[in-house]
Amino acid sequence: MHILADASMPQVAVLAEHLQVQGMALTLSTFQGRQPSAAQLSAADVLMIRSITRVDGTLLQQAPKLRWLGTATIGTEHVDAAACAAAGVTFASTPGVNARAVGDYVASAVANFALERNQLPQGEVAIVGAGHTGRAAGERLQGLGLNVHYYDPPLHAQGVECVHNNWQRVLNSAVISLHVPLTTCGEFPTRYLFNTKNIQQLATGCLLINASRGAVVEEQALLQAMQRQQALHVVLDVWEHEPQINHQLLPWLHYATAHIAGHSLAGKVGGSLQLFEQWLQFAFGRNHAWQLPPLNALLQPWPQAIAPRLWQQAQAPSWQMLASWVRAIYDIRNDDKQLRDQVSDSASFDALRKAYQARPELSCGQVHGGDWLADSDWQQRLSQLSFSFSRL
């Protein structure tokens, strides 16, 4: 069995070795960059990728032995699922694997934005897309004390509660965070969901965050809005023409990052682990006997990224304190500076992502508190921020 994996996927070698020690006849090779070579593809029975690798009919023709393809991401639009099916290749993704990391990213963006102004955003927060990442982002912002609502017309049409389809309510919101796949057809297309018309209608001073897919926001329309001095604050982690970023737009952005919202250490390692488990189930059935190490064991080489952050708090914390705790674990400003300092072209964009340092998650936060922690509302807010807690 020959597995070909993206070299940026952490711990794939450890996972493969774990199976080899148990007696599996397994060969692992890795590829650098966005696309594997034809020679590498020709030998692959299994291919494991991330979102930068595009899989279409041309790639599949170069991989005649391929029977299983997995992406260590939530999004799947970089893979032509129909071409996979036609080629007899089973395709799997990892929904939810980096949801906590994306939620942390949005929380850091809003926490830093609020701390800079010494004021939480006034008004509602619209989460566009109530899937794994949208829910994680919404929960963390609720933990900060914000009023969150979820806009998701497809789920609303299915009768799902706690979501709505009121687009005007989204446009009126003080913060809008995008968590949708990129779709161009169907009843609810998301390409250019935020175009010239919709950007013009945003509430004054709105904070717009896109950590989903670049083309959900029309960059040219966004640039024009900024150039005409529209009162708008924008955070972009994704770009319409990745790995090329819009350098005209960059100076106008409040925070700009290199498609790293989901790149916490636990999220990336968890993606590798989940792909191996899904492949084992495909190859050997759900009750297979092969054993994989637990996530915590795989994270041990990066103690700095999983070490607890402890705060002792006798009195109930202010929103400023909660925001500062978020910032202490993950500070989006560092990633913003890296992009502005280091990215000049497509190659440097990819190099920054490849060299991205292990990042902790907010779940590292531990709060030891006084009597205020007996209050169920405070327990809920800390849980929404994914902090653990105990009473002094």
mmCIF file of C-alpha atoms in Angstrom:
data_model
loop_
_atom_site.group_PDB
_atom_site.id
_atom_site.type_symbol
_atom_site.label_atom_id
_atom_site.label_comp_id
_atom_site.label_asym_id
_atom_site.label_seq_id
_atom_site.Cartn_x
_atom_site.Cartn_y
_atom_site.Cartn_z
ATOM 1 C CA MET A 1 0.000 0.000 0.000
ATOM 2 C CA HIS A 2 1.498 3.319 -1.097
ATOM 3 C CA ILE A 3 0.301 6.546 0.578
ATOM 4 C CA LEU A 4 1.229 9.909 -0.938
ATOM 5 C CA ALA A 5 0.670 12.832 1.444
ATOM 6 C CA ASP A 6 1.174 16.585 1.521
ATOM 7 C CA ALA A 7 4.472 17.179 3.354
ATOM 8 C CA SER A 8 2.879 19.987 5.382
ATOM 9 C CA MET A 9 0.522 17.566 7.124
ATOM 10 C CA PRO A 10 2.083 17.034 10.567
ATOM 11 C CA GLN A 11 2.707 13.584 12.024
ATOM 12 C CA VAL A 12 1.835 11.596 8.897
ATOM 13 C CA ALA A 13 5.207 9.835 9.166
ATOM 14 C CA VAL A 14 4.516 8.942 12.807
ATOM 15 C CA LEU A 15 1.073 7.600 11.911
ATOM 16 C CA ALA A 16 2.447 5.534 9.038
ATOM 17 C CA GLU A 17 5.257 4.161 11.207
ATOM 18 C CA HIS A 18 2.733 3.245 13.891
ATOM 19 C CA LEU A 19 0.931 1.024 11.377
ATOM 20 C CA GLN A 20 4.170 -0.408 9.985
ATOM 21 C CA VAL A 21 5.247 -1.473 13.492
ATOM 22 C CA GLN A 22 1.973 -3.376 13.754
ATOM 23 C CA GLY A 23 2.863 -5.274 10.578
ATOM 24 C CA MET A 24 1.155 -3.310 7.825
ATOM 25 C CA ALA A 25 2.949 -3.384 4.466
ATOM 26 C CA LEU A 26 2.839 0.367 3.964
ATOM 27 C CA THR A 27 4.986 2.870 2.080
ATOM 28 C CA LEU A 28 4.682 6.607 2.704
ATOM 29 C CA SER A 29 5.987 9.349 0.446
ATOM 30 C CA THR A 30 5.310 13.082 0.585
ATOM 31 C CA PHE A 31 5.105 15.921 -1.918
ATOM 32 C CA GLN A 32 6.084 19.555 -1.578
ATOM 33 C CA GLY A 33 4.139 22.514 -2.918
ATOM 34 C CA ARG A 34 0.647 22.666 -4.296
ATOM 35 C CA GLN A 35 0.615 19.718 -6.714
ATOM 36 C CA PRO A 36 2.335 16.302 -6.613
ATOM 37 C CA SER A 37 4.371 15.282 -9.637
ATOM 38 C CA ALA A 38 3.150 12.805 -12.235
ATOM 39 C CA ALA A 39 5.808 10.324 -11.087
ATOM 40 C CA GLN A 40 4.592 10.513 -7.494
ATOM 41 C CA LEU A 41 0.970 10.148 -8.533
ATOM 42 C CA SER A 42 1.660 7.113 -10.699
ATOM 43 C CA ALA A 43 2.617 5.035 -7.635
ATOM 44 C CA ALA A 44 -0.068 6.233 -5.220
ATOM 45 C CA ASP A 45 -2.855 4.004 -3.946
ATOM 46 C CA VAL A 46 -3.900 6.666 -1.421
ATOM 47 C CA LEU A 47 -3.579 10.454 -1.681
ATOM 48 C CA MET A 48 -3.856 12.799 1.314
ATOM 49 C CA ILE A 49 -3.999 16.533 0.590
ATOM 50 C CA ARG A 50 -4.882 19.963 1.956
ATOM 51 C CA SER A 51 -6.940 22.736 0.371
ATOM 52 C CA ILE A 52 -4.145 24.062 -1.876
ATOM 53 C CA THR A 53 -4.051 20.893 -4.002
ATOM 54 C CA ARG A 54 -6.586 20.841 -6.827
ATOM 55 C CA VAL A 55 -7.840 17.427 -7.863
ATOM 56 C CA ASP A 56 -9.490 17.142 -11.272
ATOM 57 C CA GLY A 57 -9.675 14.732 -14.159
ATOM 58 C CA THR A 58 -6.171 15.594 -15.345
ATOM 59 C CA LEU A 59 -4.599 14.763 -11.984
ATOM 60 C CA LEU A 60 -6.605 11.575 -11.672
ATOM 61 C CA GLN A 61 -5.402 10.382 -15.090
ATOM 62 C CA GLN A 62 -1.859 10.558 -13.704
ATOM 63 C CA ALA A 63 -2.833 8.319 -10.763
ATOM 64 C CA PRO A 64 -4.118 5.049 -12.280
ATOM 65 C CA LYS A 65 -3.696 3.099 -9.014
ATOM 66 C CA LEU A 66 -5.462 5.655 -6.822
ATOM 67 C CA ARG A 67 -8.487 4.314 -4.950
ATOM 68 C CA TRP A 68 -8.861 6.674 -1.993
ATOM 69 C CA LEU A 69 -8.432 10.436 -1.682
ATOM 70 C CA GLY A 70 -8.706 12.416 1.554
ATOM 71 C CA THR A 71 -8.468 16.135 2.262
ATOM 72 C CA ALA A 72 -7.520 17.270 5.769
ATOM 73 C CA THR A 73 -9.902 20.201 5.477
ATOM 74 C CA ILE A 74 -13.547 21.110 5.928
ATOM 75 C CA GLY A 75 -13.851 22.616 2.450
ATOM 76 C CA THR A 76 -14.075 20.336 -0.569
ATOM 77 C CA GLU A 77 -14.400 22.698 -3.552
ATOM 78 C CA HIS A 78 -10.756 22.056 -4.538
ATOM 79 C CA VAL A 79 -11.728 18.477 -5.424
ATOM 80 C CA ASP A 80 -13.841 17.482 -8.427
ATOM 81 C CA ALA A 81 -15.999 14.884 -6.679
ATOM 82 C CA ALA A 82 -17.679 13.823 -9.931
ATOM 83 C CA ALA A 83 -14.306 13.131 -11.560
ATOM 84 C CA CYS A 84 -13.299 11.070 -8.521
ATOM 85 C CA ALA A 85 -16.469 9.008 -8.729
ATOM 86 C CA ALA A 86 -15.963 8.444 -12.456
ATOM 87 C CA ALA A 87 -12.411 7.271 -11.788
ATOM 88 C CA GLY A 88 -13.529 4.898 -9.033
ATOM 89 C CA VAL A 89 -11.806 6.956 -6.333
ATOM 90 C CA THR A 90 -13.478 7.256 -2.939
ATOM 91 C CA PHE A 91 -13.263 10.824 -1.633
ATOM 92 C CA ALA A 92 -13.335 11.827 2.046
ATOM 93 C CA SER A 93 -12.992 15.136 3.898
ATOM 94 C CA THR A 94 -12.599 16.068 7.563
ATOM 95 C CA PRO A 95 -15.582 18.255 8.519
ATOM 96 C CA GLY A 96 -15.120 20.018 11.823
ATOM 97 C CA VAL A 97 -11.428 19.165 12.188
ATOM 98 C CA ASN A 98 -10.276 22.783 12.335
ATOM 99 C CA ALA A 99 -13.516 24.404 13.493
ATOM 100 C CA ARG A 100 -12.100 25.292 16.912
ATOM 101 C CA ALA A 101 -9.093 26.968 15.314
ATOM 102 C CA VAL A 102 -11.260 29.051 12.982
ATOM 103 C CA GLY A 103 -13.478 30.005 15.915
ATOM 104 C CA ASP A 104 -10.370 31.090 17.824
ATOM 105 C CA TYR A 105 -9.238 33.167 14.833
ATOM 106 C CA VAL A 106 -12.527 35.061 14.694
ATOM 107 C CA ALA A 107 -12.499 35.533 18.469
ATOM 108 C CA SER A 108 -8.979 36.975 18.313
ATOM 109 C CA ALA A 109 -9.927 39.335 15.487
ATOM 110 C CA VAL A 110 -12.936 40.687 17.390
ATOM 111 C CA ALA A 111 -11.137 40.766 20.760
ATOM 112 C CA ASN A 112 -8.244 42.772 19.341
ATOM 113 C CA PHE A 113 -10.587 45.088 17.419
ATOM 114 C CA ALA A 114 -12.557 45.779 20.608
ATOM 115 C CA LEU A 115 -9.485 46.266 22.795
ATOM 116 C CA GLU A 116 -8.092 48.810 20.337
ATOM 117 C CA ARG A 117 -11.286 50.852 20.708
ATOM 118 C CA ASN A 118 -11.959 49.988 24.351
ATOM 119 C CA GLN A 119 -15.473 49.054 23.310
ATOM 120 C CA LEU A 120 -17.214 45.887 22.227
ATOM 121 C CA PRO A 121 -18.961 46.208 18.864
ATOM 122 C CA GLN A 122 -22.369 47.769 19.396
ATOM 123 C CA GLY A 123 -25.094 45.743 17.729
ATOM 124 C CA GLU A 124 -25.609 42.193 16.557
ATOM 125 C CA VAL A 125 -23.077 39.710 15.225
ATOM 126 C CA ALA A 126 -24.087 37.826 12.082
ATOM 127 C CA ILE A 127 -22.555 34.418 11.518
ATOM 128 C CA VAL A 128 -23.094 33.570 7.842
ATOM 129 C CA GLY A 129 -23.080 29.788 7.641
ATOM 130 C CA ALA A 130 -24.020 27.754 10.713
ATOM 131 C CA GLY A 131 -21.781 24.760 10.092
ATOM 132 C CA HIS A 132 -18.884 23.588 12.249
ATOM 133 C CA THR A 133 -16.708 26.694 11.905
ATOM 134 C CA GLY A 134 -19.609 29.140 12.046
ATOM 135 C CA ARG A 135 -20.906 27.629 15.272
ATOM 136 C CA ALA A 136 -17.438 27.655 16.819
ATOM 137 C CA ALA A 137 -16.973 31.328 15.931
ATOM 138 C CA GLY A 138 -20.429 32.256 17.196
ATOM 139 C CA GLU A 139 -19.954 30.492 20.517
ATOM 140 C CA ARG A 140 -16.681 32.282 21.214
ATOM 141 C CA LEU A 141 -18.169 35.671 20.402
ATOM 142 C CA GLN A 142 -21.106 34.917 22.696
ATOM 143 C CA GLY A 143 -18.533 34.117 25.376
ATOM 144 C CA LEU A 144 -17.078 37.602 24.897
ATOM 145 C CA GLY A 145 -20.546 39.017 25.560
ATOM 146 C CA LEU A 146 -21.835 39.668 22.042
ATOM 147 C CA ASN A 147 -25.328 39.025 20.672
ATOM 148 C CA VAL A 148 -24.959 36.427 17.919
ATOM 149 C CA HIS A 149 -27.393 35.245 15.257
ATOM 150 C CA TYR A 150 -26.916 32.660 12.485
ATOM 151 C CA TYR A 151 -27.857 33.224 8.845
ATOM 152 C CA ASP A 152 -28.074 29.975 6.891
ATOM 153 C CA PRO A 153 -30.806 29.745 4.217
ATOM 154 C CA PRO A 154 -30.066 26.090 3.272
ATOM 155 C CA LEU A 155 -30.430 24.946 6.896
ATOM 156 C CA HIS A 156 -33.454 27.210 7.371
ATOM 157 C CA ALA A 157 -35.110 25.584 4.355
ATOM 158 C CA GLN A 158 -34.544 22.199 6.027
ATOM 159 C CA GLY A 159 -36.379 23.395 9.126
ATOM 160 C CA VAL A 160 -33.305 23.715 11.337
ATOM 161 C CA GLU A 161 -34.011 25.844 14.373
ATOM 162 C CA CYS A 162 -31.822 28.721 15.583
ATOM 163 C CA VAL A 163 -30.971 29.882 12.064
ATOM 164 C CA HIS A 164 -32.759 32.418 9.852
ATOM 165 C CA ASN A 165 -32.826 33.619 6.240
ATOM 166 C CA ASN A 166 -33.225 37.379 6.828
ATOM 167 C CA TRP A 167 -30.488 38.904 4.664
ATOM 168 C CA GLN A 168 -31.260 42.455 5.751
ATOM 169 C CA ARG A 169 -30.575 41.476 9.349
ATOM 170 C CA VAL A 170 -27.108 40.379 8.254
ATOM 171 C CA LEU A 171 -26.428 43.671 6.467
ATOM 172 C CA ASN A 172 -27.547 45.606 9.560
ATOM 173 C CA SER A 173 -25.160 43.742 11.880
ATOM 174 C CA ALA A 174 -22.148 45.347 13.547
ATOM 175 C CA VAL A 175 -19.971 42.279 12.907
ATOM 176 C CA ILE A 176 -20.320 39.795 10.047
ATOM 177 C CA SER A 177 -18.240 36.606 9.993
ATOM 178 C CA LEU A 178 -18.335 34.378 6.899
ATOM 179 C CA HIS A 179 -18.250 30.573 7.149
ATOM 180 C CA VAL A 180 -19.654 29.207 3.889
ATOM 181 C CA PRO A 181 -18.329 26.973 1.120
ATOM 182 C CA LEU A 182 -17.719 28.515 -2.292
ATOM 183 C CA THR A 183 -20.598 27.621 -4.602
ATOM 184 C CA THR A 184 -21.511 29.111 -7.970
ATOM 185 C CA CYS A 185 -24.861 27.495 -8.704
ATOM 186 C CA GLY A 186 -27.929 26.137 -6.985
ATOM 187 C CA GLU A 187 -30.505 27.990 -4.944
ATOM 188 C CA PHE A 188 -28.003 29.597 -2.579
ATOM 189 C CA PRO A 189 -24.771 30.445 -4.449
ATOM 190 C CA THR A 190 -22.043 32.050 -2.346
ATOM 191 C CA ARG A 191 -19.650 33.376 -4.985
ATOM 192 C CA TYR A 192 -19.564 37.168 -4.599
ATOM 193 C CA LEU A 193 -22.130 36.954 -1.843
ATOM 194 C CA PHE A 194 -20.661 40.293 -0.831
ATOM 195 C CA ASN A 195 -20.653 42.249 -4.087
ATOM 196 C CA THR A 196 -20.847 45.992 -4.753
ATOM 197 C CA LYS A 197 -24.531 46.226 -3.873
ATOM 198 C CA ASN A 198 -24.293 44.309 -0.603
ATOM 199 C CA ILE A 199 -21.061 45.961 0.520
ATOM 200 C CA GLN A 200 -22.636 49.386 0.022
ATOM 201 C CA GLN A 201 -25.520 48.385 2.292
ATOM 202 C CA LEU A 202 -23.369 47.324 5.249
ATOM 203 C CA ALA A 203 -23.966 49.100 8.541
ATOM 204 C CA THR A 204 -21.699 52.048 9.276
ATOM 205 C CA GLY A 205 -18.517 50.850 10.953
ATOM 206 C CA CYS A 206 -19.245 47.174 10.265
ATOM 207 C CA LEU A 207 -16.468 44.657 10.932
ATOM 208 C CA LEU A 208 -16.498 42.101 8.069
ATOM 209 C CA ILE A 209 -14.456 38.904 8.581
ATOM 210 C CA ASN A 210 -13.865 36.347 5.837
ATOM 211 C CA ALA A 211 -12.277 33.092 6.969
ATOM 212 C CA SER A 212 -14.142 30.888 4.489
ATOM 213 C CA ARG A 213 -13.233 31.197 0.786
ATOM 214 C CA GLY A 214 -11.796 34.233 -0.978
ATOM 215 C CA ALA A 215 -14.328 34.647 -3.751
ATOM 216 C CA VAL A 216 -17.224 34.867 -1.279
ATOM 217 C CA VAL A 217 -16.213 38.553 -1.148
ATOM 218 C CA GLU A 218 -15.685 40.424 -4.420
ATOM 219 C CA GLU A 219 -12.286 41.993 -3.824
ATOM 220 C CA GLN A 220 -12.626 44.680 -6.482
ATOM 221 C CA ALA A 221 -15.937 45.827 -5.001
ATOM 222 C CA LEU A 222 -14.323 45.828 -1.561
ATOM 223 C CA LEU A 223 -11.399 47.916 -2.811
ATOM 224 C CA GLN A 224 -13.758 50.433 -4.381
ATOM 225 C CA ALA A 225 -15.696 50.712 -1.118
ATOM 226 C CA MET A 226 -12.499 51.389 0.778
ATOM 227 C CA GLN A 227 -11.258 53.932 -1.757
ATOM 228 C CA ARG A 228 -14.467 55.906 -1.441
ATOM 229 C CA GLN A 229 -13.893 55.948 2.334
ATOM 230 C CA GLN A 230 -16.851 53.746 3.292
ATOM 231 C CA ALA A 231 -16.893 53.308 7.086
ATOM 232 C CA LEU A 232 -15.962 49.627 7.014
ATOM 233 C CA HIS A 233 -13.393 47.422 8.763
ATOM 234 C CA VAL A 234 -12.299 44.207 7.055
ATOM 235 C CA VAL A 235 -10.394 41.100 8.137
ATOM 236 C CA LEU A 236 -9.335 38.718 5.357
ATOM 237 C CA ASP A 237 -7.729 35.336 5.863
ATOM 238 C CA VAL A 238 -8.652 34.121 2.387
ATOM 239 C CA TRP A 239 -8.085 35.738 -1.000
ATOM 240 C CA GLU A 240 -9.927 35.610 -4.282
ATOM 241 C CA HIS A 241 -6.867 34.641 -6.331
ATOM 242 C CA GLU A 242 -4.750 32.649 -3.872
ATOM 243 C CA PRO A 243 -1.847 32.276 -3.599
ATOM 244 C CA GLN A 244 -1.748 35.748 -5.147
ATOM 245 C CA ILE A 245 -2.996 38.401 -2.737
ATOM 246 C CA ASN A 246 -4.447 41.772 -3.698
ATOM 247 C CA HIS A 247 -1.687 44.223 -2.764
ATOM 248 C CA GLN A 248 -3.900 47.177 -3.678
ATOM 249 C CA LEU A 249 -6.418 46.052 -1.084
ATOM 250 C CA LEU A 250 -3.905 45.120 1.611
ATOM 251 C CA PRO A 251 -3.304 48.639 3.057
ATOM 252 C CA TRP A 252 -7.025 49.092 3.627
ATOM 253 C CA LEU A 253 -7.478 45.905 5.640
ATOM 254 C CA HIS A 254 -7.675 45.935 9.422
ATOM 255 C CA TYR A 255 -6.094 42.475 9.656
ATOM 256 C CA ALA A 256 -4.791 40.345 6.787
ATOM 257 C CA THR A 257 -3.492 36.788 7.086
ATOM 258 C CA ALA A 258 -2.269 33.986 4.827
ATOM 259 C CA HIS A 259 -5.159 31.489 4.932
ATOM 260 C CA ILE A 260 -4.112 30.248 8.364
ATOM 261 C CA ALA A 261 -7.359 30.628 10.329
ATOM 262 C CA GLY A 262 -7.673 26.880 10.732
ATOM 263 C CA HIS A 263 -3.977 26.226 11.331
ATOM 264 C CA SER A 264 -3.863 25.544 15.018
ATOM 265 C CA LEU A 265 -1.566 22.695 15.945
ATOM 266 C CA ALA A 266 -4.424 20.532 17.228
ATOM 267 C CA GLY A 267 -6.436 21.211 14.078
ATOM 268 C CA LYS A 268 -3.629 20.285 11.700
ATOM 269 C CA VAL A 269 -2.525 17.177 13.605
ATOM 270 C CA GLY A 270 -6.158 16.210 14.086
ATOM 271 C CA GLY A 271 -6.645 16.402 10.323
ATOM 272 C CA SER A 272 -3.819 13.936 9.738
ATOM 273 C CA LEU A 273 -5.181 11.579 12.376
ATOM 274 C CA GLN A 274 -8.734 11.768 11.073
ATOM 275 C CA LEU A 275 -7.642 11.018 7.504
ATOM 276 C CA PHE A 276 -5.719 7.936 8.578
ATOM 277 C CA GLU A 277 -8.709 6.687 10.558
ATOM 278 C CA GLN A 278 -11.095 7.255 7.626
ATOM 279 C CA TRP A 279 -8.727 5.490 5.264
ATOM 280 C CA LEU A 280 -8.423 2.510 7.637
ATOM 281 C CA GLN A 281 -12.202 2.242 7.805
ATOM 282 C CA PHE A 282 -12.404 2.340 3.999
ATOM 283 C CA ALA A 283 -9.664 -0.250 3.517
ATOM 284 C CA PHE A 284 -10.418 -2.630 6.404
ATOM 285 C CA GLY A 285 -13.926 -1.852 7.638
ATOM 286 C CA ARG A 286 -15.191 0.015 10.697
ATOM 287 C CA ASN A 287 -14.160 -2.774 13.066
ATOM 288 C CA HIS A 288 -10.555 -2.951 11.845
ATOM 289 C CA ALA A 289 -7.892 -4.014 14.315
ATOM 290 C CA TRP A 290 -5.276 -1.398 13.458
ATOM 291 C CA GLN A 291 -4.456 1.040 16.267
ATOM 292 C CA LEU A 292 -3.576 4.716 15.924
ATOM 293 C CA PRO A 293 -2.079 6.881 18.686
ATOM 294 C CA PRO A 294 -4.450 9.369 20.392
ATOM 295 C CA LEU A 295 -4.331 13.056 19.490
ATOM 296 C CA ASN A 296 -2.707 14.073 22.787
ATOM 297 C CA ALA A 297 0.204 11.714 22.161
ATOM 298 C CA LEU A 298 0.702 13.140 18.673
ATOM 299 C CA LEU A 299 0.825 16.677 20.091
ATOM 300 C CA GLN A 300 3.629 15.976 22.570
ATOM 301 C CA PRO A 301 6.497 17.215 20.339
ATOM 302 C CA TRP A 302 5.074 20.756 20.620
ATOM 303 C CA PRO A 303 4.762 21.382 24.386
ATOM 304 C CA GLN A 304 4.730 25.148 23.911
ATOM 305 C CA ALA A 305 1.553 24.889 21.856
ATOM 306 C CA ILE A 306 -0.387 22.715 24.288
ATOM 307 C CA ALA A 307 0.835 24.063 27.634
ATOM 308 C CA PRO A 308 -2.001 25.348 29.865
ATOM 309 C CA ARG A 309 -2.484 29.094 30.277
ATOM 310 C CA LEU A 310 -3.663 29.724 33.836
ATOM 311 C CA TRP A 311 -5.486 32.764 35.211
ATOM 312 C CA GLN A 312 -6.633 33.258 38.796
ATOM 313 C CA GLN A 313 -9.530 35.661 39.100
ATOM 314 C CA ALA A 314 -11.224 36.468 42.407
ATOM 315 C CA GLN A 315 -13.876 38.726 40.847
ATOM 316 C CA ALA A 316 -15.959 38.241 37.723
ATOM 317 C CA PRO A 317 -13.862 39.331 34.723
ATOM 318 C CA SER A 318 -14.717 42.289 32.527
ATOM 319 C CA TRP A 319 -15.063 41.849 28.775
ATOM 320 C CA GLN A 320 -11.643 43.522 28.481
ATOM 321 C CA MET A 321 -10.123 40.800 30.631
ATOM 322 C CA LEU A 322 -11.769 38.039 28.625
ATOM 323 C CA ALA A 323 -10.536 39.646 25.410
ATOM 324 C CA SER A 324 -7.018 39.946 26.817
ATOM 325 C CA TRP A 325 -7.065 36.229 27.714
ATOM 326 C CA VAL A 326 -8.020 35.413 24.136
ATOM 327 C CA ARG A 327 -5.197 37.641 22.875
ATOM 328 C CA ALA A 328 -2.700 36.040 25.266
ATOM 329 C CA ILE A 329 -3.309 32.613 23.723
ATOM 330 C CA TYR A 330 -3.656 33.651 20.091
ATOM 331 C CA ASP A 331 -2.900 37.157 18.834
ATOM 332 C CA ILE A 332 -3.993 37.687 15.235
ATOM 333 C CA ARG A 333 -1.787 40.769 15.015
ATOM 334 C CA ASN A 334 1.311 38.571 14.799
ATOM 335 C CA ASP A 335 -0.036 36.783 11.733
ATOM 336 C CA ASP A 336 -1.097 40.088 10.191
ATOM 337 C CA LYS A 337 2.446 41.447 10.597
ATOM 338 C CA GLN A 338 3.978 38.320 9.084
ATOM 339 C CA LEU A 339 1.876 38.617 5.931
ATOM 340 C CA ARG A 340 2.581 42.320 5.490
ATOM 341 C CA ASP A 341 6.310 41.858 6.110
ATOM 342 C CA GLN A 342 6.942 38.633 4.225
ATOM 343 C CA VAL A 343 4.457 38.167 1.366
ATOM 344 C CA SER A 344 5.312 39.795 -1.953
ATOM 345 C CA ASP A 345 4.244 37.089 -4.412
ATOM 346 C CA SER A 346 2.652 33.648 -4.671
ATOM 347 C CA ALA A 347 5.835 31.837 -3.656
ATOM 348 C CA SER A 348 6.253 33.837 -0.456
ATOM 349 C CA PHE A 349 2.565 33.339 0.385
ATOM 350 C CA ASP A 350 3.026 29.571 0.171
ATOM 351 C CA ALA A 351 6.341 29.757 2.043
ATOM 352 C CA LEU A 352 4.696 31.598 4.930
ATOM 353 C CA ARG A 353 1.947 28.989 5.183
ATOM 354 C CA LYS A 354 4.467 26.134 4.998
ATOM 355 C CA ALA A 355 6.595 27.606 7.789
ATOM 356 C CA TYR A 356 3.648 28.593 9.968
ATOM 357 C CA GLN A 357 4.474 28.029 13.634
ATOM 358 C CA ALA A 358 2.530 25.680 15.889
ATOM 359 C CA ARG A 359 -0.395 27.644 17.323
ATOM 360 C CA PRO A 360 -2.282 26.829 20.525
ATOM 361 C CA GLU A 361 -6.064 26.818 20.825
ATOM 362 C CA LEU A 362 -8.184 28.714 23.348
ATOM 363 C CA SER A 363 -8.880 25.389 25.035
ATOM 364 C CA CYS A 364 -5.434 25.816 26.644
ATOM 365 C CA GLY A 365 -6.978 28.516 28.843
ATOM 366 C CA GLN A 366 -7.731 27.575 32.453
ATOM 367 C CA VAL A 367 -9.554 29.940 34.815
ATOM 368 C CA HIS A 368 -9.488 29.547 38.593
ATOM 369 C CA GLY A 369 -12.125 31.841 40.078
ATOM 370 C CA GLY A 370 -14.005 32.880 43.160
ATOM 371 C CA ASP A 371 -17.697 32.666 44.007
ATOM 372 C CA TRP A 372 -18.633 34.220 40.675
ATOM 373 C CA LEU A 373 -17.806 30.887 39.057
ATOM 374 C CA ALA A 374 -20.791 29.301 40.796
ATOM 375 C CA ASP A 375 -22.975 31.321 38.421
ATOM 376 C CA SER A 376 -24.171 29.113 35.554
ATOM 377 C CA ASP A 377 -24.123 32.067 33.137
ATOM 378 C CA TRP A 378 -20.404 32.581 33.750
ATOM 379 C CA GLN A 379 -19.751 28.875 33.403
ATOM 380 C CA GLN A 380 -21.519 28.948 30.061
ATOM 381 C CA ARG A 381 -19.537 31.956 28.833
ATOM 382 C CA LEU A 382 -16.201 30.411 29.743
ATOM 383 C CA SER A 383 -17.260 27.162 28.085
ATOM 384 C CA GLN A 384 -18.232 29.096 24.950
ATOM 385 C CA LEU A 385 -14.724 30.537 24.903
ATOM 386 C CA SER A 386 -13.577 26.901 25.338
ATOM 387 C CA PHE A 387 -11.742 27.740 28.571
ATOM 388 C CA SER A 388 -11.747 25.165 31.366
ATOM 389 C CA PHE A 389 -12.453 26.481 34.855
ATOM 390 C CA SER A 390 -12.604 25.619 38.548
ATOM 391 C CA ARG A 391 -13.345 27.508 41.782
ATOM 392 C CA LEU A 392 -10.554 28.643 44.054
#
